[in-house]
Coordinates of C-alpha atoms and ligand atoms in Angstrom, one line a residue:
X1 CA 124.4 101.1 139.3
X2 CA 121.8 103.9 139.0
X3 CA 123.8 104.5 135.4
X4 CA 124.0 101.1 134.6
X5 CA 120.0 101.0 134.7
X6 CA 119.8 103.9 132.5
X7 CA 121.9 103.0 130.0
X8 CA 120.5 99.9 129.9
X9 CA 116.9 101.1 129.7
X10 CA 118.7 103.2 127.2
X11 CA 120.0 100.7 124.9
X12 CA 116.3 98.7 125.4
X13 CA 114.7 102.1 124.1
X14 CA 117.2 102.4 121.1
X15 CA 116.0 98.6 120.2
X16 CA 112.5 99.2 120.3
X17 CA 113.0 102.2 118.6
X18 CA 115.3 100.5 115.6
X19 CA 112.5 97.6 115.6
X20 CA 109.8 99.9 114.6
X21 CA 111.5 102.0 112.1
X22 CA 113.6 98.9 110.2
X23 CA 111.0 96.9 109.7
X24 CA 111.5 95.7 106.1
X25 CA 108.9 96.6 103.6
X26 CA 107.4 94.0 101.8
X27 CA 104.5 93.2 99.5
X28 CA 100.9 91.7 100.5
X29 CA 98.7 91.6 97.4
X30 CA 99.0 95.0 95.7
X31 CA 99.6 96.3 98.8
X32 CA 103.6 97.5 100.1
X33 CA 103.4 96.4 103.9
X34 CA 105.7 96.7 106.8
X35 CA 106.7 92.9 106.9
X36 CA 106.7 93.2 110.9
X37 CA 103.1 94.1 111.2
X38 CA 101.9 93.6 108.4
X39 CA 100.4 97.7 108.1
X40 CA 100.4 99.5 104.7
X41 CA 102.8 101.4 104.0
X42 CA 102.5 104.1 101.6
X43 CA 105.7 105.8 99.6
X44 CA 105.0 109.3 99.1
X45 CA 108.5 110.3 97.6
X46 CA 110.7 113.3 96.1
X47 CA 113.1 112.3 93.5
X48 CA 116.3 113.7 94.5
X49 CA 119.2 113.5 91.8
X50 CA 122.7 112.2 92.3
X51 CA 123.3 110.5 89.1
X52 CA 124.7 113.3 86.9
X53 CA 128.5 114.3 85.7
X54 CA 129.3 115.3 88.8
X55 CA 127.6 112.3 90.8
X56 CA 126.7 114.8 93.7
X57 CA 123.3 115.0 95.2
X58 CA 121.8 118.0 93.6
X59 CA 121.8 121.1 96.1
X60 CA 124.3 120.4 98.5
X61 CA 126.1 123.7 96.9
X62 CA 122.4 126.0 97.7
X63 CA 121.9 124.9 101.4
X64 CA 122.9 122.5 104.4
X65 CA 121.8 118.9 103.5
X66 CA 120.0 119.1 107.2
X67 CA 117.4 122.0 105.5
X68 CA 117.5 120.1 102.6
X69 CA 116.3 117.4 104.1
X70 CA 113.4 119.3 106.7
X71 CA 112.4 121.1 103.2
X72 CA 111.4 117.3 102.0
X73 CA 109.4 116.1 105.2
X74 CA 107.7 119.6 105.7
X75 CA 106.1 119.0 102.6
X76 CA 104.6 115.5 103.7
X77 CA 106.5 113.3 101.5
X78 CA 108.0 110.4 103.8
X79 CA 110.6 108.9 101.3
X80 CA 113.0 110.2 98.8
X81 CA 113.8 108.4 95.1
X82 CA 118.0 108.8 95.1
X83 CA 119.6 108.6 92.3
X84 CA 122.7 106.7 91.0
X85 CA 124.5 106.0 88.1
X86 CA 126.2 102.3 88.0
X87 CA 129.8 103.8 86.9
X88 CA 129.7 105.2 90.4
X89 CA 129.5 101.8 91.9
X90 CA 131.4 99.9 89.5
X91 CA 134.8 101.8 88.4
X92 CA 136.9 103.1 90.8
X93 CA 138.2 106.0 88.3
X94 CA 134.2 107.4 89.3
X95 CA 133.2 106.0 92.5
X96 CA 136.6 107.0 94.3
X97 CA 136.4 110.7 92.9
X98 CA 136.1 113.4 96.1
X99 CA 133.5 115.7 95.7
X100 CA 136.3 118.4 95.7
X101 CA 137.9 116.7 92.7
X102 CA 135.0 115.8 90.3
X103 CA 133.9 119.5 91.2
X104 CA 137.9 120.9 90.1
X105 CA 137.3 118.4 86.8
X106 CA 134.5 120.4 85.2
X107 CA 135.7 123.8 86.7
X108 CA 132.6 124.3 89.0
X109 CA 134.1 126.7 90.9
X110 CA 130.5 128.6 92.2
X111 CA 129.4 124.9 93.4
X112 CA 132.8 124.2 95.0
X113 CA 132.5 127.5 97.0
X114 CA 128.7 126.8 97.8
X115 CA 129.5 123.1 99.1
X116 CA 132.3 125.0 101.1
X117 CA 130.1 126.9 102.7
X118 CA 127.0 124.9 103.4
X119 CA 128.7 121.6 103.8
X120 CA 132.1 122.0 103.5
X121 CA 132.5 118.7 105.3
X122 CA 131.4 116.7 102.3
X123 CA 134.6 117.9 100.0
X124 CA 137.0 115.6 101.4
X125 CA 133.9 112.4 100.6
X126 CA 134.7 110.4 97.4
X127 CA 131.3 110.5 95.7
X128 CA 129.8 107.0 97.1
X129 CA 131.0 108.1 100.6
X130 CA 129.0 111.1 99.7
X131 CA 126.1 108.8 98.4
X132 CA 125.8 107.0 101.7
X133 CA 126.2 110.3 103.8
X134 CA 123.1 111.8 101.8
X135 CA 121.0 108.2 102.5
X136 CA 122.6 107.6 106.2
X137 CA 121.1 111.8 106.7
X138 CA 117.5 111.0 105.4
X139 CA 117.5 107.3 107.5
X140 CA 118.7 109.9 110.8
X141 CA 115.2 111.8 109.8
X142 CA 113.1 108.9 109.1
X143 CA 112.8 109.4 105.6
X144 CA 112.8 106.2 103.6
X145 CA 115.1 105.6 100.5
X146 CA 114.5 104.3 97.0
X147 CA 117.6 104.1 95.0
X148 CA 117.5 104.7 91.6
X149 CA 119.9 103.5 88.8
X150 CA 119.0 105.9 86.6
X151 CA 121.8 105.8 84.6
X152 CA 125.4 103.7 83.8
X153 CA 127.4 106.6 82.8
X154 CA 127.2 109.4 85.2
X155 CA 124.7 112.2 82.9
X156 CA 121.4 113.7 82.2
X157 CA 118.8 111.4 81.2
X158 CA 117.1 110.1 78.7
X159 CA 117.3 110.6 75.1
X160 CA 116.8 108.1 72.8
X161 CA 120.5 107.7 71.9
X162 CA 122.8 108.3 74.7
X163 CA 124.9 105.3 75.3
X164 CA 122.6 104.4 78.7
X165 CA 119.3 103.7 77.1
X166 CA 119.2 99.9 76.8
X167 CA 121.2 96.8 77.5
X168 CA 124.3 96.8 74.7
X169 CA 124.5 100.5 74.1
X170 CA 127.5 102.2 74.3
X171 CA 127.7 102.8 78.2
X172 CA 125.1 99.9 79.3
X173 CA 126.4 96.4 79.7
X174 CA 124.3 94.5 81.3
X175 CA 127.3 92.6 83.2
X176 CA 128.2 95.6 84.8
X177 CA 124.7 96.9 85.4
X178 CA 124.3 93.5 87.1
X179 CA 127.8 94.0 89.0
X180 CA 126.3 98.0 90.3
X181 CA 123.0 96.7 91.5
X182 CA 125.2 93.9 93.0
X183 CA 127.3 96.2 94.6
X184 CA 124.7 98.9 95.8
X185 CA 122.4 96.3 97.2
X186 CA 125.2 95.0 99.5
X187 CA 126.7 98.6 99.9
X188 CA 123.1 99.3 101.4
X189 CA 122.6 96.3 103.9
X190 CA 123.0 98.2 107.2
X191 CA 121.1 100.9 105.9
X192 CA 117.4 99.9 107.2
X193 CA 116.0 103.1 105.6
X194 CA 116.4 102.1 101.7
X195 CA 113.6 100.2 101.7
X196 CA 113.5 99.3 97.5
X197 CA 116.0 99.0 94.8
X198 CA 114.7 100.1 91.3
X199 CA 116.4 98.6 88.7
X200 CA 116.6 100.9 85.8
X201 CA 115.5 104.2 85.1
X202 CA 113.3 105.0 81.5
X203 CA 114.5 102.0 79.5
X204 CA 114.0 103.0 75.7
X205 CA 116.0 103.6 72.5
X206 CA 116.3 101.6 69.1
X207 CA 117.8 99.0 71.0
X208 CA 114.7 98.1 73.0
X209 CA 112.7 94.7 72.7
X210 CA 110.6 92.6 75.4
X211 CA 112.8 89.5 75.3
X212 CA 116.1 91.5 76.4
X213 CA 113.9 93.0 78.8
X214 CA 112.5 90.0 80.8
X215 CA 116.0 88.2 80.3
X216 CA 117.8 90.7 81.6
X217 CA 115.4 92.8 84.5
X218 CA 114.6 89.0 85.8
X219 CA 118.7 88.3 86.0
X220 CA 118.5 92.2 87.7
X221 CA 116.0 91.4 90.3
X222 CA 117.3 87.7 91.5
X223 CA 120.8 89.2 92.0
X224 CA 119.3 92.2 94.0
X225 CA 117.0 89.9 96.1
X226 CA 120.0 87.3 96.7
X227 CA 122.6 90.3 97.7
X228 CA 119.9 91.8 99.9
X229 CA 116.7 90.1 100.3
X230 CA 115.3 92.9 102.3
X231 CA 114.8 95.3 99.6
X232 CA 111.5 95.6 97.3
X233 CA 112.8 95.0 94.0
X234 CA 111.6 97.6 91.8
X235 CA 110.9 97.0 88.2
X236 CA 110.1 99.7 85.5
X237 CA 109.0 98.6 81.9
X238 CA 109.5 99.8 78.3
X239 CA 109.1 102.6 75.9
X240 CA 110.5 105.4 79.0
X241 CA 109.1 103.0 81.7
X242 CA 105.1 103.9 80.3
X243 CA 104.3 100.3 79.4
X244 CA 104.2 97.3 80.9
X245 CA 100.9 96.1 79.6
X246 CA 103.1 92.8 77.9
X247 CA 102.6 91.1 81.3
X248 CA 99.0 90.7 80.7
X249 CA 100.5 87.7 78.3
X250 CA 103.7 86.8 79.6
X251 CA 104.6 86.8 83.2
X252 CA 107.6 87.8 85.1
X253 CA 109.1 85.0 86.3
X254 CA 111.6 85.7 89.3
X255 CA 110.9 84.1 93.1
X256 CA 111.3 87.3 95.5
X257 CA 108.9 86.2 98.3
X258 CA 106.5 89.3 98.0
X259 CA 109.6 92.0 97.0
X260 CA 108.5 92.3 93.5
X261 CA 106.7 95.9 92.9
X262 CA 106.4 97.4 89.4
X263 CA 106.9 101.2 88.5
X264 CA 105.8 103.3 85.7
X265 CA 106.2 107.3 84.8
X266 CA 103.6 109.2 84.0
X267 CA 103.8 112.7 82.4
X268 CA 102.0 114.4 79.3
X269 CA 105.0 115.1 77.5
X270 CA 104.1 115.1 73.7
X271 CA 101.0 116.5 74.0
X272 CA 100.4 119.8 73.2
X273 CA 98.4 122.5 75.0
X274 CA 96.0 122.4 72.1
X275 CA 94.8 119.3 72.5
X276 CA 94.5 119.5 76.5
X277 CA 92.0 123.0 75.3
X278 CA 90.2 121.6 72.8
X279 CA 89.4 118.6 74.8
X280 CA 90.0 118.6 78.1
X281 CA 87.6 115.7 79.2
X282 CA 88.3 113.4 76.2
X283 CA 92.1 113.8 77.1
X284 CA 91.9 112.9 80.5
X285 CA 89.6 109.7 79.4
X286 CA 92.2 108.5 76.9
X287 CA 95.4 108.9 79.0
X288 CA 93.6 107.5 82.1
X289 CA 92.7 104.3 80.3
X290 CA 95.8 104.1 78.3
X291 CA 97.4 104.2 82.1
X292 CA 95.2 101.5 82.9
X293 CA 95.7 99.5 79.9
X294 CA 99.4 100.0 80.7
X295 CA 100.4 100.1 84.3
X296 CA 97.5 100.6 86.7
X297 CA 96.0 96.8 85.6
X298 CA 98.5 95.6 87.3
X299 CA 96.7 96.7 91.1
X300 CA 93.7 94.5 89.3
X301 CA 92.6 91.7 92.2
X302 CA 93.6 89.5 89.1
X303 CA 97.2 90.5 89.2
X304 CA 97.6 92.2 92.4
X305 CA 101.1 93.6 92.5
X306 CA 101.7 97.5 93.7
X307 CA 102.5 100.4 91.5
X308 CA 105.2 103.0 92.0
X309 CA 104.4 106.0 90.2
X310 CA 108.1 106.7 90.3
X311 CA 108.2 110.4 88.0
X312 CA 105.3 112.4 87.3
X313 CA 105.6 115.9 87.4
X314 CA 104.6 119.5 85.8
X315 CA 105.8 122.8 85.3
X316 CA 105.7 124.5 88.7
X317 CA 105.6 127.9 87.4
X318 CA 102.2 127.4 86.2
X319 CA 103.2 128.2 82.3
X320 CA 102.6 124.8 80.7
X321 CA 98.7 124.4 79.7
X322 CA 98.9 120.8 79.1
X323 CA 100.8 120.2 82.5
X324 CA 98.6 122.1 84.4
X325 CA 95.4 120.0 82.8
X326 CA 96.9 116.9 82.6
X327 CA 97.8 116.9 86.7
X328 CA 94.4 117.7 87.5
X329 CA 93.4 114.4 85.7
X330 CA 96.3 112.5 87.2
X331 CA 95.5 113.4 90.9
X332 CA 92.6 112.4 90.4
X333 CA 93.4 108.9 89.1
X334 CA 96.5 108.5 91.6
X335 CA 93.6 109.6 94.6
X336 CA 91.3 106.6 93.4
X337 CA 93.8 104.1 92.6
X338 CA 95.8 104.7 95.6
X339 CA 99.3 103.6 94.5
X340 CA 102.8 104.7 95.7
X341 CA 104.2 107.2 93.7
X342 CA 107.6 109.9 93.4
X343 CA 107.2 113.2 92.5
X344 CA 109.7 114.4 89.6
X345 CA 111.1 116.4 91.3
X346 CA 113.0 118.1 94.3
X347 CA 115.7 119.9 92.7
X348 CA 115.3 123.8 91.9
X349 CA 118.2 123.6 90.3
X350 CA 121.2 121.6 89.1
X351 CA 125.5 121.6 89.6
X352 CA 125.6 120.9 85.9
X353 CA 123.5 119.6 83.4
X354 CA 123.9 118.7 79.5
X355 CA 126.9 121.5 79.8
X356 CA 124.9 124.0 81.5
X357 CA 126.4 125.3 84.6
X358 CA 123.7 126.1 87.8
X359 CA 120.5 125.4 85.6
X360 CA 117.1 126.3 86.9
X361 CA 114.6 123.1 87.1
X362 CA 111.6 124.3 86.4
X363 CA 109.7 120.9 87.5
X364 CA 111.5 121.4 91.0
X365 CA 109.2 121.9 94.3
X366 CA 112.0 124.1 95.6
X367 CA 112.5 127.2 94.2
X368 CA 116.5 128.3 92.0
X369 CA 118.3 129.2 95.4
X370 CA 117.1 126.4 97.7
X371 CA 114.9 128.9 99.9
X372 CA 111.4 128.0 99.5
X373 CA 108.8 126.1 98.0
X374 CA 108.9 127.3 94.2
X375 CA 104.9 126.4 93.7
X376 CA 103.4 126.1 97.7
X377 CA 99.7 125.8 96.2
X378 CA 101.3 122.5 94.2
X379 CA 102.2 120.9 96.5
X380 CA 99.8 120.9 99.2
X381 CA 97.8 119.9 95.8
X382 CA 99.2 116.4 97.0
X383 CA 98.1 116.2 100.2
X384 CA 95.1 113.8 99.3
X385 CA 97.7 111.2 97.9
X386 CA 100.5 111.7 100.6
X387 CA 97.6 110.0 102.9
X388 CA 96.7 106.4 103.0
X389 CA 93.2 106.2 101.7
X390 CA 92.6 102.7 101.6
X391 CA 94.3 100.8 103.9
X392 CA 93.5 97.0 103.3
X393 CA 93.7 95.9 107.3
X394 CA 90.9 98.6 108.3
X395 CA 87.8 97.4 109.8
X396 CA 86.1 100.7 108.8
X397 CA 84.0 99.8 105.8
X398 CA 84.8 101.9 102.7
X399 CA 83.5 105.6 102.4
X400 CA 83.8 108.0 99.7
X401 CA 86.0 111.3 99.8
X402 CA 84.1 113.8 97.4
X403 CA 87.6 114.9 96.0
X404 CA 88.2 118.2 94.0
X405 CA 91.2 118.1 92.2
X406 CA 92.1 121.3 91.3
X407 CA 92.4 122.9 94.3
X408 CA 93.4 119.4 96.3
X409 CA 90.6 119.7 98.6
X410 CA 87.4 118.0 99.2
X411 CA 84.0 118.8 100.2
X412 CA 83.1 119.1 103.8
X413 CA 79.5 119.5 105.0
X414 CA 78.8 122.2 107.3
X415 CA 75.8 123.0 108.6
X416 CA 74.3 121.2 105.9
X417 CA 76.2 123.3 103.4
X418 CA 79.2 123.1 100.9
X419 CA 82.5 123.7 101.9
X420 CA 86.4 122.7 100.6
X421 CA 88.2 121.8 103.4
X422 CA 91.9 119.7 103.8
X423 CA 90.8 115.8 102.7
X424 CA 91.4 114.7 106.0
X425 CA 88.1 116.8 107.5
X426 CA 86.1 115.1 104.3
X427 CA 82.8 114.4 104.7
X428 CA 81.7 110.6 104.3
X429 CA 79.5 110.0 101.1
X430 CA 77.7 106.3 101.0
X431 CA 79.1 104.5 97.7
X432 CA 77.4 106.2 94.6
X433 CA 74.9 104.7 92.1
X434 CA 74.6 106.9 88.7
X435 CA 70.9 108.2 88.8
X436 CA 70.2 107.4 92.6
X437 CA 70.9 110.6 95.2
X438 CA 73.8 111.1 96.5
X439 CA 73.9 110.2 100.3
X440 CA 76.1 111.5 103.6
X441 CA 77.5 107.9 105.4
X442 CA 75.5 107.6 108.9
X443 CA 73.0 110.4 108.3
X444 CA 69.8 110.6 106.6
X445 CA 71.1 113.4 104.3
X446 CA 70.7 114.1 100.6
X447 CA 72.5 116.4 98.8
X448 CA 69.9 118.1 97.2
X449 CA 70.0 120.6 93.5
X450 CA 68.7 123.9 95.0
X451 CA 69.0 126.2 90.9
X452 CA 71.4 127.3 89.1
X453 CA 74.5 128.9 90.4
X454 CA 72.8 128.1 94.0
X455 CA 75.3 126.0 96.8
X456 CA 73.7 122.3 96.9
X457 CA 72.5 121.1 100.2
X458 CA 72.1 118.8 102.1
X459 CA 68.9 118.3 103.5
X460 CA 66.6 115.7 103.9
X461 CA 64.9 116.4 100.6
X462 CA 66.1 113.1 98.4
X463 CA 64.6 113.9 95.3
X464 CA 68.2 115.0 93.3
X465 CA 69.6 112.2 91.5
X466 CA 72.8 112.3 90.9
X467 CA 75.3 111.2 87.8
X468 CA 78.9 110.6 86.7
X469 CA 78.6 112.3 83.5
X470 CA 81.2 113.3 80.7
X471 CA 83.9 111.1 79.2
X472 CA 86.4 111.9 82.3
X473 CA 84.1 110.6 84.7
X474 CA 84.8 113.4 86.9
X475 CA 81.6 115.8 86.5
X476 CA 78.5 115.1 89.3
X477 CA 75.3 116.3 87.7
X478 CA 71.6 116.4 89.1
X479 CA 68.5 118.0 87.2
X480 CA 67.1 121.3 88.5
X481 CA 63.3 122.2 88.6
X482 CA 63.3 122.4 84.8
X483 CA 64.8 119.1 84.0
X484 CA 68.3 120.3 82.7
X485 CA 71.7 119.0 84.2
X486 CA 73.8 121.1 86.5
X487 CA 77.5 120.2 87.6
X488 CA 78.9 120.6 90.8
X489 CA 81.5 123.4 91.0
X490 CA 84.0 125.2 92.5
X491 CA 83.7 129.1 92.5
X492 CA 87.8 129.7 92.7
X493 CA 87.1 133.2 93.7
X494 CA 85.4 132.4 97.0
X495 CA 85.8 128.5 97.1
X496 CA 82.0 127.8 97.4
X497 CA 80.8 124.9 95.8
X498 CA 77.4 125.4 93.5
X499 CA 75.5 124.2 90.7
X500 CA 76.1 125.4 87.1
X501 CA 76.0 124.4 83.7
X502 CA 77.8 121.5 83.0
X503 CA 81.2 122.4 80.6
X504 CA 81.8 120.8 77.6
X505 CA 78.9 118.8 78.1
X506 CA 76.0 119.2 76.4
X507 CA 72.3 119.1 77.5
X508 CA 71.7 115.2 76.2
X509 CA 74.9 114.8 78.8
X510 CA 76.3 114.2 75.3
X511 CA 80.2 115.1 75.2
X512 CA 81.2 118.2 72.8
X513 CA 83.7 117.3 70.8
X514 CA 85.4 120.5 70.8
X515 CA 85.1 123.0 73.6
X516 CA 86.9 126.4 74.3
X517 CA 86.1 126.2 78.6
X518 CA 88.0 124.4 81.1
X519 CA 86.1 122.1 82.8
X520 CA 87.9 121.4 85.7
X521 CA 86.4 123.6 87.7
X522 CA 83.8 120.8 87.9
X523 CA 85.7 117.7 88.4
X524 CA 85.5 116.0 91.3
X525 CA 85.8 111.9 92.2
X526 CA 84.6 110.4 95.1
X527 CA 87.7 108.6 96.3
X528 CA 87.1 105.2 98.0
X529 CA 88.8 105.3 101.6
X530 CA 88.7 103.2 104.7
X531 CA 91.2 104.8 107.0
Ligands
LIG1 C1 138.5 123.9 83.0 O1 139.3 125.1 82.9 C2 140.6 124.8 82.3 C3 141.5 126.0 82.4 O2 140.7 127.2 82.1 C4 140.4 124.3 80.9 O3 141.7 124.0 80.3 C5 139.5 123.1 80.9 O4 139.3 122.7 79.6 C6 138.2 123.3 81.6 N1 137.5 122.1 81.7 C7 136.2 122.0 81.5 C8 135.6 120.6 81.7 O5 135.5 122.9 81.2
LIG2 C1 82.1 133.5 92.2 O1 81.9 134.2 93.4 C2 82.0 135.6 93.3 C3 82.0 136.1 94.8 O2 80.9 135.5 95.5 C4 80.9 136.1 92.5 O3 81.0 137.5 92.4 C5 81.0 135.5 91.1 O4 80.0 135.8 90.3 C6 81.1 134.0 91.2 N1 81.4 133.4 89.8 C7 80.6 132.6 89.2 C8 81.2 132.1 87.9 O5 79.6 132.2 89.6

């Protein structure tokens, strides 16, 4: 009886329990919500690859897919972007490959002995048993799950001309891409953690037009919603998924009862480390607004859908000028805007890929072996857009996080001085008027110029009027005793906060057109937030 009791309080637990965490996701305004109660919820994802030759989740040959896994929530992402390619799902000859067998086919005899020994249970898996292991492992660990066709035929992507880049080439009929998303939309049904299907991966190539596109992504995204109308139907646009700005003049027309999300990739490939030097602020002004031009105009309150930033990424190693600038801008963006997103990527390294055997991926948060963190300083970078910041149910009015983005913290006032602390401990700035002072919400605080190379304060001393100046909109600058504009800055050597000359500005608050600093040092946004 007694055990009777238990198992059934048991069994009542397990429900609540599978209530709160299956919840399907769904859209309100630009907003993903859990459909239950209605709560934003925010993806903060990894890619993870499983789409290459091999079609075996990248890793699984370095360590135990349980560290794997503790690796991804330990670094505050809650959701992982999973690969596929739609051969897997649609020709036996691929999907019903063992992991033992498509390892034996390209002779990867280190990975064979690696999976052997850190999850030699896997071997005897055909590759889509495999698949679902990896999803049914990050579901045990309340991870959520975006699955990515990435690819038809099972490879590296995405040149121009390989066979997967649009509908008709060589490896990418669009009957059988239908068919895969068919097939991994029901394959996926009674797995409550893959929470959004993403339709295609970086469409591009000389085959690549807007009429193939809305014919074929709306056939894509009714056949996913009527297989499995839980999902979020996730739709990337042309030109390597960076443009979807056509839908300003012709709209998508599918009926998914708030499922429909767009998603867009944004790196700075293609521009060189030169022009990020030159002109650091001008650069991050024109790829900002070319993003908002693009993709971000879609979070408008005009057209109101949400945003998957589903591959950005840099360099980890720190060796790429133009990543390291461009992320700076980015975060900053990504902080204000407040959109889901996927980090490119997870992997430190890869089985095989474009012939090369155990290559090192230098955008990979995890170092060549699997150990540790490859860049740790990178990723707690993030932490600012892991959060919610603006959470659309919130009764608190909207604040201002005074947001720093190249070292990912914000300013916290202590003792009426300037300090960078972890965003969450940010102090509360009043919304900002350009030439008005800048306030502290709920105190009669200023934040007040004190000279050059001197730590603002705050004080009740109102006279400092502060300004957005500089093309990126990310410099704060107030006139000293003399009348000429300091910035806000961030010493990097000891972290304080003071007020210097503003870079690559000049004293008109005039941009310079060329400029051999690096002004990021003295970027900062104020990040609306309400949470
Ligand atoms: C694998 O090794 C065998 C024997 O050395 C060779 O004949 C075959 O071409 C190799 N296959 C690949 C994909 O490298
Ligand atoms: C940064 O702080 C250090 C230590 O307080 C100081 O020696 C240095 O001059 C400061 N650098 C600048 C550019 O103000």
């Amino acid at each position: 009886m007694m055990r009777n009791k238990m198992n059934q309080h048991a069994i009542l637990m397990a429900l609540f329990l599978v209530q709160i965490n299956s919840a399907p996701l769904s859209t309100n305004s630009r907003w993903i919500v859990d459909s239950a109660s209605g709560k934003r919820v925010k993806l903060a994802c990894v890619n993870w690859p499983s789409h290459l030759e091999p079609m075996i989740a990248e890793g699984l040959d370095k360590k135990p897919i349980d560290d794997i896994i503790q690796k991804i929530s330990g670094s505050g992402f809650n959701c992982v972007r999973f690969t596929w390619a739609t051969y897997m799902f649609t020709r036996p000859d691929y999907g019903n490959l063992r992991v033992s067998e498509s390892l034996d086919k390209y002779n990867l005899s280190a990975a064979r002995a690696g999976i052997a020994k850190n999850n030699p249970q896997i071997l005897s898996m055909t590759v889509v048993e495999l698949h679902k292991a990896v999803v049914g492992e990050l579901g045990k660990k309340k991870l959520m799950v975006v699955l990515d066709n990435h690819v038809s035929r099972p490879m590296w992507c995405c040149a121009g001309n390989d066979g997967n880049s649009f509908f008709g080439d060589a490896y990418f009929d669009p009957e059988e891409w239908l068919q895969g998303l068919a097939a991994v939309a029901t394959a996926y049904k009674a797995f409550p953690q893959v929470v959004g299907l993403s339709l295609r991966n970086e469409l591009r190539g000389g085959r690549e037009n807007e009429p193939d596109w809305y014919k074929y992504m709306q056939e894509g995204a009714n056949t996913v919603h009527e297989q499995n109308p839980n999902l979020l139907v996730i739709i990337s646009g042309l030109y390597t998924a960076t443009n979807l700005g056509y839908l300003k003049s012709k709209a998508f027309e599918v009926n998914l009862a708030n499922k429909l999300v767009f998603e867009a990739h944004w790196y700075t490939f293609g521009i060189p480390d030169k022009a990020w030097t030159d002109q650091t602020n001008n650069l991050c002004a024109t790829v900002t607004k070319r993003a908002q031009d693009n993709y971000l105009f879609l979070t408008s309150a005009k057209i109101s859908f949400p945003l998957f930033l589903s591959e950005f990424g840099i360099d980890e190693r720190g060796l790429s000028i133009a990543d390291n600038r461009y992320i700076t801008c980015f975060l900053a963006a990504v902080a204000e805007f407040d959109v889901d997103w996927a980090l490119w990527s997870l992997q430190g390294s890869y089985i095989l890929r474009e012939g090369k055997v155990n290559l090192d991926e230098s955008y990979g948060i995890l170092d060549f072996d699997w150990d540790r963190l490859r860049n740790p300083g990178f990723v707690s970078r993030l932490r600012i857009v892991q959060q919610i910041n603006q959470d659309f149910t919130s009764k608190i009015p909207t604040y201002y996080k005074m947001f720093h983005p190249l070292s990912g913290q914000c300013v916290q006032i202590v003792s009426n001085e300037m300090a960078l602390a972890n965003c969450k401990y940010a102090s509360r700035w009043n919304q900002h008027r350009d030439d008005s002072p800048l306030k502290l919400e709920g105190a009669a605080g200023c934040l007040s110029v004190a000279g050059d190379g001197v730590s603002p304060r705050v004080s009740e001393d109102c006279s400092s009027k502060w300004k957005i100046v500089s093309s990126s909109a990310l410099h704060l600058a107030a006139q000293d005793g003399k009348g000429e504009y300091l910035c806000l800055e961030v010493n990097a050597s000891d972290s304080s906060v003071v007020a210097k000359k503003c870079l690559c500005v000049g004293n008109d608050l005039s941009n310079l057109r060329t400029c051999a600093d690096n002004p990021q040092s003295q970027w900062f946004k104020l990040v609306p937030t309400n949470v």
